[in-house]
Amino acid sequence: MSRKFLSSLLRTSTTHSTTSQCHAQTILQSLLPNVILETDLLLAYSKLGLMGHARKLFDKMSQRNMHSWNIMIASYAHNSMFFDALTVFQGFKRCGSLPDRYTLPPLFKISVGIGEPYFGWMCHGLVIKLGYVEIVVVTNSVLEFYVKCGTMSQALSVFSHHNGSWDSVTWNLMISGFGKAGLYSDAIRCFREMLKHQSGTELDYMILPSILSACGKEGDLLKVKEVHGFIVRNFSFGVDVPIGNALIDNYGKCGCLKDSENVFKTMSCVNLVTLTTMISCFGMHGKGEESVFLFEKMIHEGFKPNAVTLTAILASCSHSGLVDQGKKIFNSMISDYGFEPTAEHYACMVDLFGRCGCLEEALQLLKRMKSSSVTGSMWGALLASCVMHKNVEIGEVAAYHLFQLEPNNTSNYVALCGIYQSRGMAHGFSTVRAKMRDLGLIKTPGCSWINTAGRAHKFYQGDLSHPLSDMICKILYEISNTQISTDDLGVGYLLHDL
DNA sequence: CTAGGGTTAG
């Protein structure tokens, strides 16, 4: 077998056996050392995730080119082995070479992976200095870095500096970035902007989950329906799994459980995320029995629940008062699946016991735990249950722990006050209020607002300062006595440009 | 050899 033939065989190899047979041939025929062949082997092993094999080869190479360094750095980053990737990159720098367009994107992944933004900022500097800003893949990786750091202002600045050289990945990063940052209306505005820029060209279906999630979290059912209609009209393959999952989730968030179920039923292929989403939708709508039924069905079908699934089913049991089922599921996850419950799961269990009034049982659960592993969210769940059931004794215990753990969290003081107030204990009430004053804590009042004709109108609790408040209250009173279907909500077209 | 989508929680 010639060098050329082995090379092309390796470049298309997808199995361990082909790769190692080629490797054996290179040795048998004394074709090594040879940079091209060794680099081909490197890539073949990396693609199979066999980083140990790749590394052994790489260390023995007497000569390396940019390609070989890039493969090592990118593959380590791809397999979340960030420190190994960094070590290789440092070795690369010691050779006096400069990164190229293939080296740079994985470096941003490394920076996020090791939680070290300085490294990413430095790499952004390199991108500019070495003149790679015009390469859209490189600039997109910079954009993604800022999105993952949660600094949308920086992402926006990168975005606007490269006016014109965007592609659909750029838009998707911006839309999903705004969504992840909770800036849903910005995400929707960005989507509209995108439609303007690329009218006529086909819409990339990868952005649909991002835009659906922005519409759903904004609670805008009409826009969710609009995007759904658009999907049905334009994508003949029907829904792929992530799009189906996003539809289920966002119909659920907008209060249309029936539509979630319909999407779920028509999906030809589902995964763990689909099932978890559907379980949590049932839970959100107080359908605990349906959640448990689906959970048991998925286990029967051989799905292995993950930490998110467990949180969803426990929360669902809790909201529907299914204490025994919740307890059973929690215990079986530990014994049957060797599941290591996280702090969130314990918080769910406390909520499960607490919500139904089993406050003593909830407290015992926390007392049995090592005190250093009891988190604020667990005591917080207990305190919330004590407010619900007006329990002073356990409420004080939970509040005491919370005051230690999060001394500046105003809502804990307010919750304890609420318990005293509901039991008519004026002394306790004023003591906590005084403590809050001493600590300089101010309760931020609940507030809601509405945008009409480009103006925002704010309303605080019990606030009648708005000039039209008389009329507003009268209309609100009428509305609250009228049955309204979600179809009657106002019209706000999203896709009218299409 | 480089970039993008979906799930929990109060």
Coordinates of C-alpha atoms (C1' of nucleotides) in Angstrom, one line a residue:
Chain A
M1 CA 0.0 0.0 0.0
S2 CA 1.4 3.3 -1.0
R3 CA 1.7 6.4 1.2
K4 CA -0.9 8.2 -0.8
F5 CA -3.4 5.3 -0.5
L6 CA -2.9 5.0 3.2
S7 CA -3.3 8.7 3.6
S8 CA -6.7 8.8 1.8
L9 CA -7.9 5.7 3.6
L10 CA -7.1 7.4 7.0
R11 CA -8.9 10.6 6.0
T12 CA -12.1 8.7 5.5
S13 CA -11.7 6.2 8.3
T14 CA -14.5 6.1 10.9
T15 CA -13.6 3.0 12.8
H16 CA -11.0 2.0 15.3
S17 CA -10.0 -1.1 13.3
T18 CA -9.4 0.6 10.0
T19 CA -7.3 3.3 11.7
S20 CA -5.2 0.9 13.7
Q21 CA -4.7 -1.4 10.6
C22 CA -3.5 1.6 8.6
H23 CA -1.2 2.5 11.5
A24 CA 0.2 -1.0 11.5
Q25 CA 0.9 -0.7 7.8
T26 CA 2.8 2.5 8.2
I27 CA 5.1 0.8 10.7
L28 CA 5.4 -2.5 8.7
Q29 CA 6.4 -0.6 5.6
S30 CA 8.8 1.7 7.5
L31 CA 6.9 4.7 6.2
L32 CA 7.4 6.7 9.4
P33 CA 8.5 9.2 10.3
N34 CA 6.5 11.2 7.8
V35 CA 4.6 14.4 8.9
I36 CA 1.7 13.9 6.4
L37 CA 1.0 10.3 7.4
E38 CA 1.4 11.0 11.1
T39 CA -0.9 14.0 10.9
D40 CA -3.5 11.8 9.1
L41 CA -3.2 9.3 11.9
L42 CA -3.5 12.0 14.5
L43 CA -6.8 13.2 12.9
A44 CA -8.2 9.7 12.6
Y45 CA -7.6 8.9 16.3
S46 CA -8.9 12.2 17.4
K47 CA -12.1 11.8 15.5
L48 CA -12.7 8.5 17.3
G49 CA -12.1 10.3 20.6
L50 CA -9.0 8.2 21.3
M51 CA -7.0 11.1 22.6
G52 CA -4.5 8.9 24.4
H53 CA -3.5 7.3 21.1
A54 CA -3.3 10.6 19.4
R55 CA -1.2 12.1 22.2
K56 CA 1.3 9.2 22.1
L57 CA 1.8 9.7 18.4
F58 CA 2.0 13.4 18.7
D59 CA 4.7 13.3 21.4
K60 CA 6.9 11.0 19.2
M61 CA 6.6 13.2 16.1
S62 CA 10.0 14.5 15.1
Q63 CA 8.5 17.2 12.9
R64 CA 5.1 18.9 13.2
N65 CA 3.2 21.3 11.0
M66 CA 0.4 23.8 11.8
H67 CA -2.1 21.1 10.9
S68 CA -0.8 18.7 13.6
W69 CA -0.8 21.3 16.3
N70 CA -4.3 22.5 15.4
I71 CA -5.7 18.9 15.4
M72 CA -4.4 18.4 19.0
I73 CA -5.7 21.7 20.3
A74 CA -9.1 21.4 18.7
S75 CA -9.6 17.8 19.6
Y76 CA -8.7 18.3 23.3
A77 CA -11.1 21.3 23.4
H78 CA -13.8 19.3 21.6
N79 CA -13.5 16.5 24.2
S80 CA -13.7 19.1 27.1
M81 CA -10.1 18.3 28.0
F82 CA -9.3 22.0 28.4
F83 CA -6.1 21.8 30.4
D84 CA -4.5 19.3 28.0
A85 CA -5.5 21.6 25.2
L86 CA -3.9 24.5 27.0
T87 CA -0.7 22.6 27.6
V88 CA -0.4 21.8 23.9
F89 CA -1.0 25.4 23.0
Q90 CA 1.7 26.5 25.4
G91 CA 4.1 24.1 23.8
F92 CA 3.0 25.5 20.4
K93 CA 3.8 29.0 21.5
R94 CA 7.3 27.9 22.8
C95 CA 8.1 26.9 19.2
G96 CA 7.6 30.5 18.2
S97 CA 4.6 29.9 15.9
L98 CA 1.6 32.1 15.7
P99 CA -2.0 30.9 15.8
D100 CA -3.8 30.7 12.4
R101 CA -7.5 30.8 11.6
Y102 CA -7.9 27.1 12.7
T103 CA -6.1 27.5 16.0
L104 CA -8.1 30.5 17.2
P105 CA -11.7 29.2 17.6
P106 CA -10.8 26.4 19.9
L107 CA -8.9 28.8 22.1
F108 CA -12.2 30.6 23.0
K109 CA -13.7 27.3 23.9
I110 CA -10.8 26.6 26.2
S111 CA -11.2 30.0 27.9
V112 CA -14.8 29.3 28.7
G113 CA -14.1 25.7 29.7
I114 CA -11.5 26.7 32.3
G115 CA -13.5 29.7 33.4
E116 CA -10.8 32.1 32.6
P117 CA -12.1 35.1 30.6
Y118 CA -8.7 36.8 30.6
F119 CA -7.4 34.2 28.3
G120 CA -10.3 34.8 25.9
W121 CA -9.8 38.6 26.0
M122 CA -6.2 38.0 25.1
C123 CA -7.2 35.8 22.2
H124 CA -9.6 38.4 21.0
G125 CA -6.6 40.7 20.9
L126 CA -4.7 38.1 18.8
V127 CA -7.6 37.9 16.4
I128 CA -7.4 41.6 15.7
K129 CA -3.6 41.8 15.7
L130 CA -3.1 38.9 13.4
G131 CA -5.9 40.2 11.1
Y132 CA -8.4 37.4 11.3
V133 CA -11.5 39.6 11.9
E134 CA -12.6 39.2 8.3
I135 CA -12.9 35.4 8.7
V136 CA -16.5 34.9 9.7
V137 CA -15.9 31.6 11.5
V138 CA -13.2 33.2 13.7
T139 CA -15.3 36.3 14.4
N140 CA -18.3 34.0 15.2
S141 CA -16.2 32.2 17.8
V142 CA -15.3 35.5 19.4
L143 CA -19.0 36.4 19.5
E144 CA -19.8 33.0 21.0
F145 CA -17.2 33.6 23.7
Y146 CA -18.8 36.9 24.8
V147 CA -22.2 35.3 24.7
K148 CA -21.1 32.5 26.9
C149 CA -19.5 35.0 29.3
G150 CA -22.9 36.6 29.6
T151 CA -21.6 40.0 28.3
M152 CA -24.0 40.8 25.6
S153 CA -22.8 44.4 25.4
Q154 CA -19.4 43.1 24.2
A155 CA -21.0 40.6 21.9
L156 CA -23.1 43.4 20.4
S157 CA -19.9 45.5 19.9
V158 CA -18.2 42.7 18.0
F159 CA -21.4 42.2 16.0
S160 CA -21.8 45.8 15.0
H161 CA -18.1 46.2 14.1
H162 CA -18.5 43.6 11.4
N163 CA -21.5 45.0 9.8
G164 CA -22.2 43.1 6.6
S165 CA -19.9 40.1 7.0
W166 CA -22.5 38.1 9.0
D167 CA -23.9 34.7 8.2
S168 CA -26.8 32.7 9.8
V169 CA -24.5 31.4 12.5
T170 CA -23.8 35.0 13.6
W171 CA -27.5 35.8 13.8
N172 CA -28.2 32.6 15.7
L173 CA -25.5 33.5 18.2
M174 CA -27.0 36.9 18.8
I175 CA -30.6 35.7 19.0
S176 CA -29.8 32.8 21.4
G177 CA -27.4 35.1 23.3
F178 CA -30.1 37.6 24.0
G179 CA -32.5 34.8 25.0
K180 CA -30.0 33.3 27.4
A181 CA -29.4 36.7 29.0
G182 CA -33.1 37.1 29.5
L183 CA -33.4 39.9 27.0
Y184 CA -36.3 38.3 25.1
S185 CA -37.5 41.4 23.4
D186 CA -34.0 42.1 22.1
A187 CA -33.9 38.6 20.8
I188 CA -37.1 39.1 18.9
R189 CA -35.9 42.5 17.6
C190 CA -32.7 40.9 16.4
F191 CA -34.7 38.2 14.6
R192 CA -36.8 40.8 12.8
E193 CA -33.5 42.6 11.9
M194 CA -32.2 39.4 10.4
L195 CA -35.3 38.9 8.3
K196 CA -34.8 42.4 6.9
H197 CA -31.1 41.7 6.0
Q198 CA -31.6 38.3 4.4
S199 CA -35.0 38.6 2.8
G200 CA -35.3 36.3 -0.2
T201 CA -32.7 33.8 1.1
E202 CA -33.9 30.7 2.9
L203 CA -34.2 30.8 6.6
D204 CA -31.8 28.6 8.5
Y205 CA -33.8 26.2 10.6
M206 CA -31.2 26.1 13.3
I207 CA -32.4 29.5 14.6
L208 CA -35.9 28.3 15.1
P209 CA -35.5 26.9 18.6
S210 CA -33.8 30.1 19.7
I211 CA -36.6 32.3 18.4
L212 CA -39.3 30.0 19.8
S213 CA -37.7 30.1 23.2
A214 CA -37.5 33.9 23.2
C215 CA -41.2 34.2 22.2
G216 CA -42.3 31.6 24.7
K217 CA -40.4 33.1 27.7
E218 CA -41.8 36.4 26.8
G219 CA -45.2 34.6 27.1
D220 CA -46.2 35.7 23.6
L221 CA -48.4 32.8 22.5
L222 CA -49.3 34.4 19.3
K223 CA -45.7 34.7 18.2
V224 CA -45.1 31.0 19.1
K225 CA -48.0 30.1 16.9
E226 CA -46.8 32.2 14.1
V227 CA -43.4 30.6 14.1
H228 CA -45.0 27.2 14.4
G229 CA -47.2 28.0 11.3
F230 CA -44.1 29.2 9.5
I231 CA -42.3 25.9 10.3
V232 CA -45.2 23.8 9.1
R233 CA -45.4 25.8 5.8
N234 CA -41.7 26.0 5.1
F235 CA -40.0 22.9 6.4
S236 CA -41.2 19.7 4.7
F237 CA -39.2 17.5 7.0
G238 CA -41.6 18.4 9.7
V239 CA -40.1 19.1 13.1
D240 CA -36.7 17.8 13.9
V241 CA -36.1 16.9 17.5
P242 CA -34.8 20.2 18.9
I243 CA -37.5 22.2 17.1
G244 CA -40.2 19.8 18.4
N245 CA -38.7 20.2 21.9
A246 CA -38.8 24.0 21.7
L247 CA -42.4 23.9 20.5
I248 CA -43.5 21.6 23.4
D249 CA -41.7 23.8 25.9
N250 CA -43.0 27.1 24.7
Y251 CA -46.6 26.1 24.2
G252 CA -46.4 24.8 27.7
K253 CA -45.0 28.1 29.0
C254 CA -47.7 30.0 27.3
G255 CA -50.4 28.0 28.9
C256 CA -51.4 25.7 26.0
L257 CA -50.8 22.2 27.3
K258 CA -53.0 20.7 24.7
D259 CA -50.8 22.1 21.9
S260 CA -47.7 20.8 23.7
E261 CA -49.2 17.4 23.8
N262 CA -50.2 17.5 20.1
V263 CA -46.7 18.4 19.1
F264 CA -45.4 15.6 21.3
K265 CA -47.7 13.0 19.8
T266 CA -46.8 13.9 16.3
M267 CA -43.1 13.7 16.7
S268 CA -41.7 10.7 15.0
C269 CA -38.5 10.7 17.0
V270 CA -38.0 11.9 20.6
N271 CA -35.1 12.0 23.0
L272 CA -34.5 12.5 26.7
V273 CA -34.9 16.3 26.4
T274 CA -38.3 15.8 24.7
L275 CA -39.6 13.6 27.6
T276 CA -38.1 15.9 30.3
T277 CA -39.7 18.9 28.7
M278 CA -43.1 17.2 28.4
I279 CA -42.9 16.0 32.1
S280 CA -42.1 19.6 33.2
C281 CA -45.0 20.9 31.1
F282 CA -47.4 18.6 32.8
G283 CA -46.0 19.7 36.1
M284 CA -46.4 23.4 35.3
H285 CA -50.1 22.7 34.7
G286 CA -50.6 20.8 37.8
K287 CA -50.9 17.4 36.0
G288 CA -48.7 15.4 38.3
E289 CA -50.3 12.1 37.5
E290 CA -49.6 12.6 33.8
S291 CA -45.9 13.4 34.7
V292 CA -45.5 10.3 36.7
F293 CA -47.2 8.2 34.0
L294 CA -44.8 9.5 31.3
F295 CA -41.8 9.2 33.7
E296 CA -42.6 5.5 34.3
K297 CA -43.3 4.9 30.6
M298 CA -40.0 6.4 29.6
I299 CA -38.1 4.2 32.1
H300 CA -40.0 1.2 30.8
E301 CA -38.9 2.1 27.3
G302 CA -35.3 2.1 28.4
F303 CA -34.5 5.8 28.7
K304 CA -32.1 6.7 31.5
P305 CA -33.2 9.9 33.3
N306 CA -30.6 12.6 34.0
A307 CA -30.4 15.2 36.7
V308 CA -32.7 17.6 34.9
T309 CA -35.4 14.9 34.4
L310 CA -35.3 14.1 38.1
T311 CA -35.7 17.8 39.0
A312 CA -38.6 18.1 36.6
I313 CA -40.5 15.0 38.0
L314 CA -39.9 15.9 41.6
A315 CA -41.1 19.5 41.1
S316 CA -44.1 18.1 39.3
C317 CA -45.0 15.8 42.1
S318 CA -44.5 18.6 44.6
H319 CA -46.9 21.0 42.7
S320 CA -49.5 18.3 42.6
G321 CA -49.1 17.1 46.1
L322 CA -48.0 13.6 45.1
V323 CA -45.7 13.1 48.1
D324 CA -45.5 9.4 48.1
Q325 CA -44.8 9.1 44.4
G326 CA -42.1 11.8 44.7
K327 CA -40.5 10.0 47.6
K328 CA -40.6 6.7 45.8
I329 CA -39.0 8.1 42.7
F330 CA -36.3 9.9 44.7
N331 CA -35.4 6.8 46.6
S332 CA -35.4 4.5 43.5
M333 CA -33.2 6.9 41.6
I334 CA -30.6 6.5 44.3
S335 CA -30.9 2.8 44.8
D336 CA -31.7 1.6 41.2
Y337 CA -29.7 4.1 39.2
G338 CA -26.9 4.9 41.7
F339 CA -27.9 8.5 41.2
E340 CA -26.0 11.1 43.1
P341 CA -28.7 13.7 44.2
T342 CA -27.6 17.3 43.8
A343 CA -28.5 20.3 46.0
E344 CA -31.4 21.1 43.6
H345 CA -32.8 17.6 44.1
Y346 CA -32.8 18.0 47.9
A347 CA -34.4 21.4 47.6
C348 CA -37.1 19.8 45.5
M349 CA -37.6 17.2 48.2
V350 CA -37.9 19.9 50.9
D351 CA -40.4 21.6 48.7
L352 CA -42.3 18.4 48.2
F353 CA -42.6 17.7 52.0
G354 CA -43.0 21.4 52.9
R355 CA -45.7 22.3 50.4
C356 CA -48.1 19.6 51.7
G357 CA -47.5 20.6 55.3
C358 CA -45.0 17.9 56.3
L359 CA -42.7 20.6 57.7
E360 CA -41.2 18.4 60.3
E361 CA -40.3 15.7 57.8
A362 CA -38.7 18.4 55.6
L363 CA -36.7 19.7 58.5
Q364 CA -35.5 16.2 59.4
L365 CA -34.2 15.7 55.8
L366 CA -32.0 18.7 56.2
K367 CA -30.9 17.8 59.7
R368 CA -29.7 14.4 58.5
M369 CA -27.4 16.1 56.0
K370 CA -23.9 17.3 56.7
S371 CA -24.6 20.9 57.6
S372 CA -22.0 22.3 55.2
S373 CA -23.8 20.8 52.3
V374 CA -27.2 22.3 53.1
T375 CA -27.7 25.2 50.7
G376 CA -29.7 28.4 50.8
S377 CA -32.1 27.1 48.3
M378 CA -33.0 24.2 50.6
W379 CA -33.6 26.4 53.6
G380 CA -35.4 28.8 51.2
A381 CA -37.8 26.1 50.1
L382 CA -38.5 25.2 53.8
L383 CA -39.1 28.9 54.7
A384 CA -41.5 29.3 51.8
S385 CA -43.5 26.3 53.0
C386 CA -43.6 27.7 56.5
V387 CA -45.0 30.9 55.1
M388 CA -47.6 28.9 53.3
H389 CA -48.6 26.9 56.5
K390 CA -48.0 29.8 58.9
N391 CA -45.5 27.8 60.9
V392 CA -43.5 30.0 63.3
E393 CA -41.2 27.4 65.0
I394 CA -39.7 25.8 61.9
G395 CA -39.9 29.1 60.0
E396 CA -37.6 30.7 62.5
V397 CA -35.1 27.8 62.2
A398 CA -35.0 28.1 58.4
A399 CA -34.8 31.9 58.5
Y400 CA -32.0 31.8 61.1
H401 CA -29.9 29.6 58.8
L402 CA -30.7 31.8 55.8
F403 CA -29.7 35.0 57.6
Q404 CA -26.3 33.4 58.1
L405 CA -26.0 32.1 54.6
E406 CA -27.3 35.1 52.7
P407 CA -27.4 38.0 55.1
N408 CA -28.3 40.6 52.4
N409 CA -31.2 38.7 50.9
T410 CA -34.2 40.9 51.7
S411 CA -36.8 38.4 50.8
N412 CA -35.9 36.0 53.7
Y413 CA -36.6 38.8 56.2
V414 CA -39.8 39.6 54.5
A415 CA -40.9 36.0 54.5
L416 CA -40.3 35.7 58.3
C417 CA -42.2 38.9 58.8
G418 CA -45.0 37.5 56.8
I419 CA -45.3 34.5 59.1
Y420 CA -45.4 36.7 62.2
Q421 CA -47.9 38.9 60.6
S422 CA -50.2 36.0 59.6
R423 CA -50.1 34.8 63.2
G424 CA -50.7 38.3 64.6
M425 CA -47.3 38.3 66.4
A426 CA -46.7 42.0 66.4
H427 CA -43.5 41.7 68.5
G428 CA -41.7 39.3 66.2
F429 CA -42.8 41.4 63.2
S430 CA -41.3 44.6 64.5
T431 CA -38.1 42.9 65.7
V432 CA -37.4 41.7 62.2
R433 CA -38.3 45.0 60.7
A434 CA -35.9 46.7 63.0
K435 CA -33.2 44.3 62.1
M436 CA -33.8 45.0 58.5
R437 CA -33.5 48.7 59.1
D438 CA -30.2 48.2 61.0
L439 CA -28.8 46.2 58.1
G440 CA -29.9 48.9 55.7
L441 CA -32.0 46.4 53.7
I442 CA -34.8 47.9 51.7
K443 CA -37.6 45.8 50.3
T444 CA -37.8 46.4 46.6
P445 CA -41.5 46.7 45.9
G446 CA -43.2 44.4 43.4
C447 CA -43.7 46.1 40.1
S448 CA -45.2 45.4 36.8
W449 CA -45.3 47.4 33.6
I450 CA -46.7 47.5 30.2
N451 CA -45.5 49.1 27.0
T452 CA -48.0 50.8 24.8
A453 CA -47.3 53.1 21.9
G454 CA -43.6 53.1 22.8
R455 CA -44.2 54.3 26.3
A456 CA -43.7 52.2 29.5
H457 CA -46.3 52.5 32.3
K458 CA -45.1 51.3 35.6
F459 CA -47.3 50.1 38.5
Y460 CA -46.2 49.3 42.0
Q461 CA -48.3 47.2 44.4
G462 CA -51.2 49.3 45.6
D463 CA -50.0 52.2 43.5
L464 CA -52.8 54.6 42.2
S465 CA -50.6 57.4 40.9
H466 CA -51.2 56.7 37.2
P467 CA -53.4 59.4 35.7
L468 CA -55.8 56.9 34.4
S469 CA -55.8 54.6 37.4
D470 CA -59.6 54.9 38.0
M471 CA -60.3 53.7 34.5
I472 CA -57.7 51.0 34.6
C473 CA -59.1 49.5 37.9
K474 CA -62.6 49.6 36.5
I475 CA -61.6 47.8 33.3
L476 CA -59.4 45.3 35.2
Y477 CA -62.4 44.5 37.4
E478 CA -64.5 43.8 34.3
I479 CA -61.8 41.7 32.7
S480 CA -61.4 39.6 35.8
N481 CA -65.1 38.8 35.6
T482 CA -64.9 37.7 32.0
Q483 CA -63.7 34.5 30.5
I484 CA -61.1 35.2 27.9
S485 CA -59.7 32.7 25.5
T486 CA -56.0 33.0 24.6
D487 CA -57.1 33.5 21.0
D488 CA -58.5 36.9 21.9
L489 CA -55.1 38.3 22.8
G490 CA -53.8 41.3 20.8
V491 CA -52.2 40.9 17.4
G492 CA -48.4 41.4 17.1
Y493 CA -47.1 39.9 13.9
L494 CA -43.6 38.7 13.9
L495 CA -43.1 37.4 10.4
H496 CA -45.2 39.8 8.4
D497 CA -42.2 40.6 6.2
L498 CA -42.2 37.0 4.9
Chain B
dC1 C1' -7.9 21.2 11.7
dT2 C1' -12.2 26.4 13.0
dA3 C1' -18.3 28.8 14.6
dG4 C1' -24.6 28.1 15.8
dG5 C1' -30.4 25.2 18.0
dG6 C1' -33.8 22.2 22.7
dT7 C1' -34.9 20.4 29.0
dT8 C1' -35.2 22.0 35.8
dA9 C1' -35.6 25.6 39.9
dG10 C1' -37.8 29.5 43.5

